[in-house]
């Protein structure tokens, strides 16, 4: 074939310009077709006779309002995001300023002799510390660790100790009565966080900390671990070696005979060496070991080196 076949023209069957008579028995629908101009505004479509129906105008107006509302929402969202970004920068600057101020304050106190260990001052966090705790205490095991804890936290936390006797206990032993008498009077300070410790002398196996909605924490060593992690203090590095010596302190508190305690005392003495405290600086291990030895050691069980260390713990200020 040389080329395309020419087709003949057909007369139109349907004419779109012819008027259409609509039935009156049906309801009419608005014209929803329209066009969007360059500014994003929807214009109503006109009918065949060039007029625009009121329903179509209302619909187009609603669409335009929605478009403008979305634009306003998007603009407001961008403003809020920018404000949040500025707030984040301000909070970061404040945090860095406070951190620098805290470090400087601790360094100054260390120079003046008010703080023995600056790391403990830097890391002490009182936000998660409860205002009150209750400890069930065996009358035979006074919690001597609280007296040392008062000294270590004296610049940050005021510990008020209250003593109560449970109905299961008829009389406190002599050493326990001496401990109760050595408890300092309650002190209130608007500048320091206050922690109220309620000691309940009760016939139980080991000392335990009662927690609301949870199982009690058994043993002073675990109680000290809880407080150290809660406040990020007591020079507790949460490492294997320190936890190992804390377990030694727990075994001392649970020992029944001199032969059981002897190798445990020797391990602490070997670690202490010629240092002032077991890990160099006064830490959670010193507090736990002091309390455990004070509770269990008999006459002649503690050698000269350990006795000197215990005096250092009592003199810590």
PDB file of C-alpha atoms in Angstrom, residues 41-205:
ATOM      1  CA  UNK A  41      -7.297  28.843  44.339  1.00  0.00           C
ATOM      2  CA  UNK A  42     -10.126  26.725  42.992  1.00  0.00           C
ATOM      3  CA  UNK A  43     -12.484  28.489  40.564  1.00  0.00           C
ATOM      4  CA  UNK A  44     -16.014  27.286  39.996  1.00  0.00           C
ATOM      5  CA  UNK A  45     -16.906  25.734  36.691  1.00  0.00           C
ATOM      6  CA  UNK A  46     -19.464  27.482  34.605  1.00  0.00           C
ATOM      7  CA  UNK A  47     -22.454  25.877  33.025  1.00  0.00           C
ATOM      8  CA  UNK A  48     -23.148  25.771  29.332  1.00  0.00           C
ATOM      9  CA  UNK A  49     -24.915  29.124  29.437  1.00  0.00           C
ATOM     10  CA  UNK A  50     -21.919  30.817  31.172  1.00  0.00           C
ATOM     11  CA  UNK A  51     -23.436  31.037  34.661  1.00  0.00           C
ATOM     12  CA  UNK A  52     -22.157  29.583  37.915  1.00  0.00           C
ATOM     13  CA  UNK A  53     -24.516  27.759  40.266  1.00  0.00           C
ATOM     14  CA  UNK A  54     -24.708  28.866  43.912  1.00  0.00           C
ATOM     15  CA  UNK A  55     -24.023  25.318  45.104  1.00  0.00           C
ATOM     16  CA  UNK A  56     -20.863  25.199  43.026  1.00  0.00           C
ATOM     17  CA  UNK A  57     -19.696  28.527  44.444  1.00  0.00           C
ATOM     18  CA  UNK A  58     -20.281  27.334  48.005  1.00  0.00           C
ATOM     19  CA  UNK A  59     -18.361  24.111  47.375  1.00  0.00           C
ATOM     20  CA  UNK A  60     -15.454  25.982  45.789  1.00  0.00           C
ATOM     21  CA  UNK A  61     -15.402  28.435  48.703  1.00  0.00           C
ATOM     22  CA  UNK A  62     -15.190  25.542  51.171  1.00  0.00           C
ATOM     23  CA  UNK A  63     -12.328  23.997  49.222  1.00  0.00           C
ATOM     24  CA  UNK A  64     -10.478  27.326  49.214  1.00  0.00           C
ATOM     25  CA  UNK A  65     -10.958  27.669  52.982  1.00  0.00           C
ATOM     26  CA  UNK A  66      -9.543  24.178  53.536  1.00  0.00           C
ATOM     27  CA  UNK A  67      -6.536  24.992  51.354  1.00  0.00           C
ATOM     28  CA  UNK A  68      -5.820  28.207  53.247  1.00  0.00           C
ATOM     29  CA  UNK A  69      -6.335  26.435  56.622  1.00  0.00           C
ATOM     30  CA  UNK A  70      -3.793  23.765  55.715  1.00  0.00           C
ATOM     31  CA  UNK A  71      -1.332  26.446  54.649  1.00  0.00           C
ATOM     32  CA  UNK A  72      -1.770  28.238  57.988  1.00  0.00           C
ATOM     33  CA  UNK A  73      -1.338  24.978  59.923  1.00  0.00           C
ATOM     34  CA  UNK A  74       1.838  24.184  58.007  1.00  0.00           C
ATOM     35  CA  UNK A  75       3.194  27.673  58.615  1.00  0.00           C
ATOM     36  CA  UNK A  76       2.397  27.452  62.351  1.00  0.00           C
ATOM     37  CA  UNK A  77       4.031  24.019  62.568  1.00  0.00           C
ATOM     38  CA  UNK A  78       7.234  25.383  61.079  1.00  0.00           C
ATOM     39  CA  UNK A  79       7.229  28.209  63.658  1.00  0.00           C
ATOM     40  CA  UNK A  80       6.718  25.732  66.541  1.00  0.00           C
ATOM     41  CA  UNK A  81       9.513  23.476  65.284  1.00  0.00           C
ATOM     42  CA  UNK A  82      11.845  26.460  65.131  1.00  0.00           C
ATOM     43  CA  UNK A  83      10.884  27.470  68.690  1.00  0.00           C
ATOM     44  CA  UNK A  84      11.543  23.925  69.922  1.00  0.00           C
ATOM     45  CA  UNK A  85      14.949  23.955  68.255  1.00  0.00           C
ATOM     46  CA  UNK A  86      15.789  27.269  69.947  1.00  0.00           C
ATOM     47  CA  UNK A  87      14.578  25.890  73.309  1.00  0.00           C
ATOM     48  CA  UNK A  88      16.762  22.827  72.884  1.00  0.00           C
ATOM     49  CA  UNK A  89      19.803  25.024  72.298  1.00  0.00           C
ATOM     50  CA  UNK A  90      18.985  27.085  75.412  1.00  0.00           C
ATOM     51  CA  UNK A  91      18.577  23.960  77.591  1.00  0.00           C
ATOM     52  CA  UNK A  92      21.866  22.570  76.312  1.00  0.00           C
ATOM     53  CA  UNK A  93      23.604  25.835  77.177  1.00  0.00           C
ATOM     54  CA  UNK A  94      22.051  25.854  80.673  1.00  0.00           C
ATOM     55  CA  UNK A  95      23.085  22.230  81.273  1.00  0.00           C
ATOM     56  CA  UNK A  96      26.669  22.952  80.245  1.00  0.00           C
ATOM     57  CA  UNK A  97      26.718  26.024  82.503  1.00  0.00           C
ATOM     58  CA  UNK A  98      25.406  24.080  85.508  1.00  0.00           C
ATOM     59  CA  UNK A  99      27.852  21.260  84.917  1.00  0.00           C
ATOM     60  CA  UNK A 100      30.745  23.692  84.786  1.00  0.00           C
ATOM     61  CA  UNK A 101      29.484  25.488  87.897  1.00  0.00           C
ATOM     62  CA  UNK A 102      29.113  22.200  89.816  1.00  0.00           C
ATOM     63  CA  UNK A 103      32.607  21.074  88.889  1.00  0.00           C
ATOM     64  CA  UNK A 104      34.069  24.430  89.943  1.00  0.00           C
ATOM     65  CA  UNK A 105      32.171  24.396  93.254  1.00  0.00           C
ATOM     66  CA  UNK A 106      33.394  20.914  94.113  1.00  0.00           C
ATOM     67  CA  UNK A 107      36.959  21.829  93.201  1.00  0.00           C
ATOM     68  CA  UNK A 108      36.821  24.898  95.457  1.00  0.00           C
ATOM     69  CA  UNK A 109      35.383  22.836  98.330  1.00  0.00           C
ATOM     70  CA  UNK A 110      38.113  20.242  97.859  1.00  0.00           C
ATOM     71  CA  UNK A 111      40.783  22.951  98.075  1.00  0.00           C
ATOM     72  CA  UNK A 112      39.224  24.305 101.270  1.00  0.00           C
ATOM     73  CA  UNK A 113      39.056  20.801 102.726  1.00  0.00           C
ATOM     74  CA  UNK A 114      35.255  20.655 102.808  1.00  0.00           C
ATOM     75  CA  UNK A 115      34.964  17.757 100.348  1.00  0.00           C
ATOM     76  CA  UNK A 116      37.196  14.719 100.422  1.00  0.00           C
ATOM     77  CA  UNK A 117      36.262  13.332  97.019  1.00  0.00           C
ATOM     78  CA  UNK A 118      35.133  15.576  94.166  1.00  0.00           C
ATOM     79  CA  UNK A 119      33.712  12.731  92.057  1.00  0.00           C
ATOM     80  CA  UNK A 120      31.132  11.987  94.739  1.00  0.00           C
ATOM     81  CA  UNK A 121      30.106  15.660  94.796  1.00  0.00           C
ATOM     82  CA  UNK A 122      29.789  15.833  91.003  1.00  0.00           C
ATOM     83  CA  UNK A 123      27.679  12.730  90.533  1.00  0.00           C
ATOM     84  CA  UNK A 124      25.247  12.892  93.451  1.00  0.00           C
ATOM     85  CA  UNK A 125      21.733  12.930  91.994  1.00  0.00           C
ATOM     86  CA  UNK A 126      18.808  13.475  94.363  1.00  0.00           C
ATOM     87  CA  UNK A 127      16.001  13.613  91.765  1.00  0.00           C
ATOM     88  CA  UNK A 128      15.101   9.915  92.081  1.00  0.00           C
ATOM     89  CA  UNK A 129      15.669   9.697  95.827  1.00  0.00           C
ATOM     90  CA  UNK A 130      12.420   9.195  97.808  1.00  0.00           C
ATOM     91  CA  UNK A 131      11.656  11.491 100.718  1.00  0.00           C
ATOM     92  CA  UNK A 132      10.968   8.592 103.112  1.00  0.00           C
ATOM     93  CA  UNK A 133      12.100   4.958 103.381  1.00  0.00           C
ATOM     94  CA  UNK A 134      11.357   2.238 105.930  1.00  0.00           C
ATOM     95  CA  UNK A 135      13.911  -0.392 106.941  1.00  0.00           C
ATOM     96  CA  UNK A 136      13.051  -3.490 108.972  1.00  0.00           C
ATOM     97  CA  UNK A 137      16.063  -4.071 111.211  1.00  0.00           C
ATOM     98  CA  UNK A 138      17.132  -7.067 113.240  1.00  0.00           C
ATOM     99  CA  UNK A 139      17.902  -5.779 116.779  1.00  0.00           C
ATOM    100  CA  UNK A 140      21.125  -7.822 116.731  1.00  0.00           C
ATOM    101  CA  UNK A 141      22.365  -6.008 113.581  1.00  0.00           C
ATOM    102  CA  UNK A 142      22.225  -2.225 114.023  1.00  0.00           C
ATOM    103  CA  UNK A 143      22.591  -0.437 110.651  1.00  0.00           C
ATOM    104  CA  UNK A 144      25.868   1.344 111.328  1.00  0.00           C
ATOM    105  CA  UNK A 145      26.091   2.186 107.631  1.00  0.00           C
ATOM    106  CA  UNK A 146      23.536   4.967 108.146  1.00  0.00           C
ATOM    107  CA  UNK A 147      25.925   6.889 110.405  1.00  0.00           C
ATOM    108  CA  UNK A 148      28.635   6.830 107.727  1.00  0.00           C
ATOM    109  CA  UNK A 149      26.098   7.648 105.027  1.00  0.00           C
ATOM    110  CA  UNK A 150      25.137  10.771 106.965  1.00  0.00           C
ATOM    111  CA  UNK A 151      28.754  11.937 106.895  1.00  0.00           C
ATOM    112  CA  UNK A 152      29.271  11.204 103.215  1.00  0.00           C
ATOM    113  CA  UNK A 153      26.063  12.969 102.123  1.00  0.00           C
ATOM    114  CA  UNK A 154      26.137  15.831 104.615  1.00  0.00           C
ATOM    115  CA  UNK A 155      26.720  18.497 101.921  1.00  0.00           C
ATOM    116  CA  UNK A 156      23.823  17.266  99.746  1.00  0.00           C
ATOM    117  CA  UNK A 157      21.302  15.265 101.774  1.00  0.00           C
ATOM    118  CA  UNK A 158      20.078  15.503 105.346  1.00  0.00           C
ATOM    119  CA  UNK A 159      19.260  12.025 106.720  1.00  0.00           C
ATOM    120  CA  UNK A 160      16.804  12.081 109.624  1.00  0.00           C
ATOM    121  CA  UNK A 161      16.681   8.700 111.368  1.00  0.00           C
ATOM    122  CA  UNK A 162      13.596   7.702 113.349  1.00  0.00           C
ATOM    123  CA  UNK A 163      13.485   4.586 115.563  1.00  0.00           C
ATOM    124  CA  UNK A 164      10.424   2.379 116.176  1.00  0.00           C
ATOM    125  CA  UNK A 165      10.066  -0.951 117.998  1.00  0.00           C
ATOM    126  CA  UNK A 166       7.850  -3.665 116.524  1.00  0.00           C
ATOM    127  CA  UNK A 167       5.577  -5.740 118.756  1.00  0.00           C
ATOM    128  CA  UNK A 168       7.761  -8.810 118.105  1.00  0.00           C
ATOM    129  CA  UNK A 169      10.617  -7.180 120.044  1.00  0.00           C
ATOM    130  CA  UNK A 170      10.354  -6.859 123.824  1.00  0.00           C
ATOM    131  CA  UNK A 171      13.726  -5.237 124.549  1.00  0.00           C
ATOM    132  CA  UNK A 172      16.653  -3.915 122.518  1.00  0.00           C
ATOM    133  CA  UNK A 173      20.167  -5.305 123.137  1.00  0.00           C
ATOM    134  CA  UNK A 174      22.722  -3.060 124.764  1.00  0.00           C
ATOM    135  CA  UNK A 175      24.686  -2.386 121.558  1.00  0.00           C
ATOM    136  CA  UNK A 176      21.462  -1.478 119.768  1.00  0.00           C
ATOM    137  CA  UNK A 177      20.443   0.924 122.520  1.00  0.00           C
ATOM    138  CA  UNK A 178      23.848   2.557 122.215  1.00  0.00           C
ATOM    139  CA  UNK A 179      23.324   2.871 118.466  1.00  0.00           C
ATOM    140  CA  UNK A 180      19.915   4.510 118.952  1.00  0.00           C
ATOM    141  CA  UNK A 181      21.421   6.981 121.427  1.00  0.00           C
ATOM    142  CA  UNK A 182      24.154   7.863 118.925  1.00  0.00           C
ATOM    143  CA  UNK A 183      21.619   8.882 116.262  1.00  0.00           C
ATOM    144  CA  UNK A 184      21.866  12.658 115.728  1.00  0.00           C
ATOM    145  CA  UNK A 185      18.836  14.837 116.332  1.00  0.00           C
ATOM    146  CA  UNK A 186      16.671  15.548 113.242  1.00  0.00           C
ATOM    147  CA  UNK A 187      17.908  18.554 111.286  1.00  0.00           C
ATOM    148  CA  UNK A 188      15.939  20.509 108.697  1.00  0.00           C
ATOM    149  CA  UNK A 189      17.581  22.631 106.044  1.00  0.00           C
ATOM    150  CA  UNK A 190      15.928  24.451 103.173  1.00  0.00           C
ATOM    151  CA  UNK A 191      19.101  24.137 101.101  1.00  0.00           C
ATOM    152  CA  UNK A 192      19.492  20.346 101.365  1.00  0.00           C
ATOM    153  CA  UNK A 193      17.320  17.426 100.297  1.00  0.00           C
ATOM    154  CA  UNK A 194      15.791  15.648 103.301  1.00  0.00           C
ATOM    155  CA  UNK A 195      15.592  11.853 103.530  1.00  0.00           C
ATOM    156  CA  UNK A 196      13.628  10.391 106.442  1.00  0.00           C
ATOM    157  CA  UNK A 197      14.687   6.858 107.391  1.00  0.00           C
ATOM    158  CA  UNK A 198      12.309   4.907 109.625  1.00  0.00           C
ATOM    159  CA  UNK A 199      14.054   2.072 111.465  1.00  0.00           C
ATOM    160  CA  UNK A 200      11.608  -0.606 112.597  1.00  0.00           C
ATOM    161  CA  UNK A 201      13.286  -3.000 115.063  1.00  0.00           C
ATOM    162  CA  UNK A 202      11.708  -6.311 114.202  1.00  0.00           C
ATOM    163  CA  UNK A 203      12.430 -10.012 114.651  1.00  0.00           C
ATOM    164  CA  UNK A 204      13.645 -10.878 111.145  1.00  0.00           C
ATOM    165  CA  UNK A 205      16.597 -12.678 109.554  1.00  0.00           C
TER     166      UNK A 205
END
